């Protein structure tokens, strides 16, 4: 505890009152962290009651150190600005809203606009201040003029300035710690990393950086509140420090992210051993207010013997590896290497291309026929060469989204959809796909009665409120028969907890839209979805079809899937048929519908 300064250096035995204060700040921070203006509320004497994260950045110190202090002593001003500001801050609180411009920095010139107004919630009324960087908005001349005016006032505030600098120096030493856990924060970690790299330069050897990210921490916060979240973080930081090798240090970057810097290690495997030990340490069940929680975390590791590597680069590599571990089922630890880096860069590229494509509507749909397997041979490319020329009966088409990359290689649709779902962009993408598909349906009214257009829908879209009503309304407005539309739902992407989605499907189906379960057989719970979801058909995944004629076990599985589908009265479609012998084998098993390169690749709608 630092007495007399109105703020507290937290440790693990924090007072309940301080904890409560931090919890409140945590909630406020989440809500207001997106605002770029620095906001501060002071009491009528100018003492800080609350501030947002932008203010932390503005004065470069965490709010725990700002609370209870005079706002005047916190401002990173070259001096106190024009006379209005000190007056507003030093005299009794300003009842009249006002604004002023002050100089933040002289070289290069940097200015800031400050507005204040009383908050009429209580008496005496607190005051809210808003600090906005206006350096880029005002001309250099104006800045110079402000600088000169301010220079004259500077002489009067020299003494105050010196005090301020001393206090800021003292505070700078404290902002190396996380206020919740007492661990080094990002700044503290940077210093340790720089030291470790300095040692590498002198003595050689290698070090490891472990980026640890708690799983499901957001759920804890959402379900039990920030109070419990903070207590869990404190407990995790305690567990992580237990039995850690002497030279290793734990830091907290923020949120649920911790970084462990190993001491010197001789093998990558030592860093992996530390990661496993940490995972094991933190995984003991944790009881809070009678509720049990078993923490777990994903760890990304980078090991280096390069003394010239940048500390930020090491953190980035470990973060990329953590991201990989988090996304790979069954892997909770990943060691950064070139393949992980390549995958990360590729997903970054897909992300950027997707964002641009959605923004510029640089998207298109390719249509692949779904045909009747019976009675006709394939006119398409047939590597078996045993097809005779015949007429393929087209039952419908599937619309597959394509985007034109702005640079380089084409983008794999599978990867595109994964990225779109991960980022939520699939909602916008999916909405475009629906509009475009409906446009096609509207322009092709003279198709045979049985002809359908299938679109792929992400489970996230189904969870949107009003999805079914909106789609049905659009079908009605465009006078499209809902029976023309098939929705394909990819089995592996169905959310574990499908809630609103199931109701959406029931409503759509009730109005005649057909529902197909796509890539059937690839998920862990293929068969259980048949019972849980209202569906009309299954599309057996192309991986199974590729096994026809090569793997008798998979062949038997295909036969069972077809039999089960038919017994349940479902439409059974086989995907990825490339050869005539695959077509014949499927027909022999009773599957009558198929799709694949044998009949046509995705292209324009005939
Ligand atoms: P899907 O729905 O299972 O689509 C079939 C995929 O198999 C398509 O890949 C198609 O080009 C490919 N394919 C068709 N016949 C053959 C064949 O004979 N051999 C082989 N090797 N492949 C064949 P595509 O276009 O790359 O799409 C991949 C996946 O991306 C789709 O799988 C679907 O799950 C998803 N997807 C595509 N468009 C959309 C969309 O608009 N929305 C959503 N949510 N997902 C989409
Ligand atoms: Mg599909
Ligand atoms: Mg499929």
Tab-separated table of C-alpha atoms and ligand atoms in Angstrom, residues 398 456 488 490 518-520 539-542 575 595, ligand 3:
chain	number	residue	atom	x	y	z
A	398	UNK	CA	-26.215	-26.316	-55.651
A	456	UNK	CA	-25.464	-23.683	-48.050
A	488	UNK	CA	-27.873	-27.471	-46.933
A	490	UNK	CA	-23.030	-28.799	-42.880
A	518	UNK	CA	-24.510	-31.821	-45.854
A	519	UNK	CA	-21.226	-33.759	-45.624
A	520	UNK	CA	-23.119	-36.490	-43.836
A	539	UNK	CA	-25.722	-35.654	-48.634
A	540	UNK	CA	-23.121	-38.347	-48.105
A	541	UNK	CA	-19.703	-36.706	-47.910
A	542	UNK	CA	-17.352	-36.999	-50.850
A	575	UNK	CA	-21.417	-35.975	-53.283
A	595	UNK	CA	-23.401	-34.680	-57.604
B	3	LIG	MG1	-20.889	-31.438	-48.917
